[in-house]
PDB file of C-alpha atoms in Angstrom:
ATOM      1  CA  MET A  75       0.789  16.825   7.149  1.00  0.00           C
ATOM      2  CA  THR A  76      -0.077  17.107   3.761  1.00  0.00           C
ATOM      3  CA  ALA A  77       1.720  16.535   0.178  1.00  0.00           C
ATOM      4  CA  GLU A  78       2.045  18.599  -2.795  1.00  0.00           C
ATOM      5  CA  ALA A  79       0.008  16.860  -5.416  1.00  0.00           C
ATOM      6  CA  PRO A  80       0.102  18.107  -9.542  1.00  0.00           C
ATOM      7  CA  GLN A  81      -1.552  21.216 -10.306  1.00  0.00           C
ATOM      8  CA  GLY A  82      -1.254  22.676  -6.715  1.00  0.00           C
ATOM      9  CA  ARG A  83      -3.273  20.391  -5.037  1.00  0.00           C
ATOM     10  CA  VAL A  84      -2.970  19.061  -1.493  1.00  0.00           C
ATOM     11  CA  THR A  85      -2.915  15.667  -1.151  1.00  0.00           C
ATOM     12  CA  ARG A  86      -3.986  14.721   3.045  1.00  0.00           C
ATOM     13  CA  LEU A  87      -1.915  11.653   4.844  1.00  0.00           C
ATOM     14  CA  LEU A  88      -4.564  10.082   7.099  1.00  0.00           C
ATOM     15  CA  PHE A  89      -3.930   6.976   9.440  1.00  0.00           C
ATOM     16  CA  LEU A  90      -6.908   5.345  10.885  1.00  0.00           C
ATOM     17  CA  GLY A  91      -5.555   2.286  13.116  1.00  0.00           C
ATOM     18  CA  ARG A  92      -4.153   0.911  16.417  1.00  0.00           C
ATOM     19  CA  HIS A  93      -2.610   3.399  19.064  1.00  0.00           C
ATOM     20  CA  SER A  94       0.308   1.123  19.094  1.00  0.00           C
ATOM     21  CA  LEU A  95       1.130   2.399  15.308  1.00  0.00           C
ATOM     22  CA  ALA A  96      -0.454   5.588  15.132  1.00  0.00           C
ATOM     23  CA  ASP A  97       2.618   7.496  16.851  1.00  0.00           C
ATOM     24  CA  GLY A  98       5.128   6.494  13.894  1.00  0.00           C
ATOM     25  CA  PHE A  99       2.753   7.512  11.454  1.00  0.00           C
ATOM     26  CA  ARG A 100       2.310  10.870  13.237  1.00  0.00           C
ATOM     27  CA  LEU A 101       6.126  11.120  13.185  1.00  0.00           C
ATOM     28  CA  ILE A 102       6.299  11.018   9.477  1.00  0.00           C
ATOM     29  CA  GLY A 103       3.617  13.379   9.240  1.00  0.00           C
ATOM     30  CA  PHE A 104      -0.014  11.745   8.995  1.00  0.00           C
ATOM     31  CA  GLU A 105      -3.059  12.725  10.482  1.00  0.00           C
ATOM     32  CA  ILE A 106      -4.029  10.160  13.214  1.00  0.00           C
ATOM     33  CA  VAL A 107      -7.397   8.663  14.031  1.00  0.00           C
ATOM     34  CA  ALA A 108      -6.080   6.168  16.603  1.00  0.00           C
ATOM     35  CA  ASP A 109      -8.496   3.077  17.963  1.00  0.00           C
ATOM     36  CA  PRO A 110     -11.438   4.358  15.783  1.00  0.00           C
ATOM     37  CA  ASP A 111     -14.564   2.565  15.942  1.00  0.00           C
ATOM     38  CA  ALA A 112     -16.636   2.141  12.555  1.00  0.00           C
ATOM     39  CA  ALA A 113     -18.642   5.267  12.928  1.00  0.00           C
ATOM     40  CA  GLN A 114     -15.453   7.319  13.294  1.00  0.00           C
ATOM     41  CA  VAL A 115     -13.675   5.422  10.059  1.00  0.00           C
ATOM     42  CA  ASN A 116     -16.957   6.233   8.305  1.00  0.00           C
ATOM     43  CA  ARG A 117     -17.067   9.998   9.559  1.00  0.00           C
ATOM     44  CA  ALA A 118     -13.817  10.879   8.414  1.00  0.00           C
ATOM     45  CA  LEU A 119     -13.808   9.133   5.200  1.00  0.00           C
ATOM     46  CA  ARG A 120     -17.022  10.932   4.404  1.00  0.00           C
ATOM     47  CA  ASP A 121     -15.938  14.307   5.487  1.00  0.00           C
ATOM     48  CA  LEU A 122     -12.968  13.787   2.768  1.00  0.00           C
ATOM     49  CA  HIS A 123     -15.103  12.630   0.130  1.00  0.00           C
ATOM     50  CA  ARG A 124     -17.441  15.612   0.621  1.00  0.00           C
ATOM     51  CA  ALA A 125     -14.570  18.581   0.931  1.00  0.00           C
ATOM     52  CA  ARG A 126     -13.291  16.775  -2.460  1.00  0.00           C
ATOM     53  CA  GLU A 127      -9.717  16.417  -1.098  1.00  0.00           C
ATOM     54  CA  SER A 128      -7.219  14.513  -2.282  1.00  0.00           C
ATOM     55  CA  ALA A 129      -6.084  11.704   0.130  1.00  0.00           C
ATOM     56  CA  PHE A 130      -3.567   8.778   1.038  1.00  0.00           C
ATOM     57  CA  VAL A 131      -4.930   6.795   3.505  1.00  0.00           C
ATOM     58  CA  ILE A 132      -3.588   3.818   5.672  1.00  0.00           C
ATOM     59  CA  VAL A 133      -6.186   1.738   7.598  1.00  0.00           C
ATOM     60  CA  ASP A 134      -5.159  -1.405   9.983  1.00  0.00           C
ATOM     61  CA  ASP A 135      -5.848  -4.807   7.974  1.00  0.00           C
ATOM     62  CA  GLU A 136      -8.649  -5.490  10.902  1.00  0.00           C
ATOM     63  CA  ILE A 137     -10.531  -2.284   9.268  1.00  0.00           C
ATOM     64  CA  MET A 138     -10.470  -3.017   6.070  1.00  0.00           C
ATOM     65  CA  GLU A 139     -13.084  -6.048   6.540  1.00  0.00           C
ATOM     66  CA  TRP A 140     -15.103  -3.729   8.594  1.00  0.00           C
ATOM     67  CA  ASP A 141     -18.641  -2.817   7.266  1.00  0.00           C
ATOM     68  CA  VAL A 142     -18.014   0.817   6.664  1.00  0.00           C
ATOM     69  CA  PRO A 143     -20.150   2.198   3.767  1.00  0.00           C
ATOM     70  CA  MET A 144     -17.878   5.130   2.947  1.00  0.00           C
ATOM     71  CA  LEU A 145     -14.623   2.696   2.794  1.00  0.00           C
ATOM     72  CA  SER A 146     -16.717   0.681   0.657  1.00  0.00           C
ATOM     73  CA  GLN A 147     -17.672   3.358  -1.789  1.00  0.00           C
ATOM     74  CA  LEU A 148     -14.240   4.774  -1.589  1.00  0.00           C
ATOM     75  CA  ARG A 149     -12.482   1.540  -2.793  1.00  0.00           C
ATOM     76  CA  ARG A 150     -14.852   0.939  -5.647  1.00  0.00           C
ATOM     77  CA  GLU A 151     -14.306   4.422  -6.677  1.00  0.00           C
ATOM     78  CA  GLY A 152     -10.540   4.946  -6.487  1.00  0.00           C
ATOM     79  CA  GLY A 153      -9.681   8.443  -7.878  1.00  0.00           C
ATOM     80  CA  ARG A 154      -9.073  11.220  -5.298  1.00  0.00           C
ATOM     81  CA  ILE A 155      -8.868   9.483  -2.022  1.00  0.00           C
ATOM     82  CA  ILE A 156      -6.779   6.142  -2.276  1.00  0.00           C
ATOM     83  CA  VAL A 157      -7.118   3.750   0.755  1.00  0.00           C
ATOM     84  CA  ILE A 158      -4.517   0.791   1.513  1.00  0.00           C
ATOM     85  CA  SER A 159      -4.370  -1.434   4.338  1.00  0.00           C
ATOM     86  CA  LEU A 160      -1.447  -2.316   6.690  1.00  0.00           C
ATOM     87  CA  PRO A 161      -1.267  -5.954   7.927  1.00  0.00           C
ATOM     88  CA  PRO A 162      -0.607  -6.781  11.064  1.00  0.00           C
ATOM     89  CA  LEU A 163       3.034  -6.298  11.744  1.00  0.00           C
ATOM     90  CA  ASP A 164       3.601  -9.656  13.936  1.00  0.00           C
ATOM     91  CA  THR A 165       2.867 -12.071  11.217  1.00  0.00           C
ATOM     92  CA  PHE A 166       5.869 -13.131   9.369  1.00  0.00           C
ATOM     93  CA  PRO A 167       5.815 -13.132   6.239  1.00  0.00           C
ATOM     94  CA  PRO A 168       3.262 -10.278   6.299  1.00  0.00           C
ATOM     95  CA  LYS A 169      -0.525 -11.340   4.705  1.00  0.00           C
ATOM     96  CA  LEU A 170      -1.306  -8.442   2.504  1.00  0.00           C
ATOM     97  CA  THR A 171      -5.562  -8.327   1.575  1.00  0.00           C
ATOM     98  CA  SER A 172      -5.625  -4.916   0.163  1.00  0.00           C
ATOM     99  CA  ASP A 173      -6.835  -4.458  -3.456  1.00  0.00           C
ATOM    100  CA  VAL A 174      -3.179  -2.765  -3.951  1.00  0.00           C
ATOM    101  CA  ALA A 175      -1.455  -6.316  -3.150  1.00  0.00           C
ATOM    102  CA  GLU A 176      -3.961  -8.204  -5.337  1.00  0.00           C
ATOM    103  CA  ARG A 177      -2.725  -6.163  -8.170  1.00  0.00           C
ATOM    104  CA  LEU A 178       0.690  -6.302  -6.931  1.00  0.00           C
ATOM    105  CA  GLN A 179       0.505  -9.909  -6.977  1.00  0.00           C
ATOM    106  CA  LYS A 180      -1.490 -10.037 -10.475  1.00  0.00           C
ATOM    107  CA  LEU A 181       1.593  -8.091 -11.859  1.00  0.00           C
ATOM    108  CA  PHE A 182       4.507  -9.459 -10.395  1.00  0.00           C
ATOM    109  CA  GLY A 183       3.157 -13.019 -10.182  1.00  0.00           C
ATOM    110  CA  ALA A 184       1.821 -15.052  -7.314  1.00  0.00           C
ATOM    111  CA  GLY A 185       4.889 -15.807  -5.687  1.00  0.00           C
ATOM    112  CA  SER A 186       6.173 -12.104  -5.213  1.00  0.00           C
ATOM    113  CA  LEU A 187       3.705 -11.557  -2.379  1.00  0.00           C
ATOM    114  CA  SER A 188       1.766 -13.140   0.620  1.00  0.00           C
ATOM    115  CA  THR A 189      -1.600 -12.101   0.322  1.00  0.00           C
ATOM    116  CA  GLY A 190      -3.438 -14.448   2.800  1.00  0.00           C
ATOM    117  CA  GLU A 191      -4.708 -16.673  -0.097  1.00  0.00           C
ATOM    118  CA  THR A 192      -3.537 -19.931  -0.394  1.00  0.00           C
ATOM    119  CA  THR A 193      -3.250 -21.196  -4.180  1.00  0.00           C
TER     120      THR A 193
END
């Protein structure tokens, strides 16, 4: 599925992660890459980047820590392709470890989000 972005550009919605979560994302319109390895993640992100597409990408938190060159590059660049991580759903409270979570914590205060860091 895609979402309409300003100026007629289409934003692709992509989930890269565990098969157990893929169906839920598929139901809400995301393209799915279930149980990917590092090479598949790198290839999917590289294809988006080369095609100069706009995309909102959700990856499992575990994937965010892998050594994936395109993932690192896109997180540094920002812009057309936004990448966020999905924390494990079996922990409470959830531990958010993405760059977005860190920015939200700075904006709303240390007590507002659990980022997995001890303060």
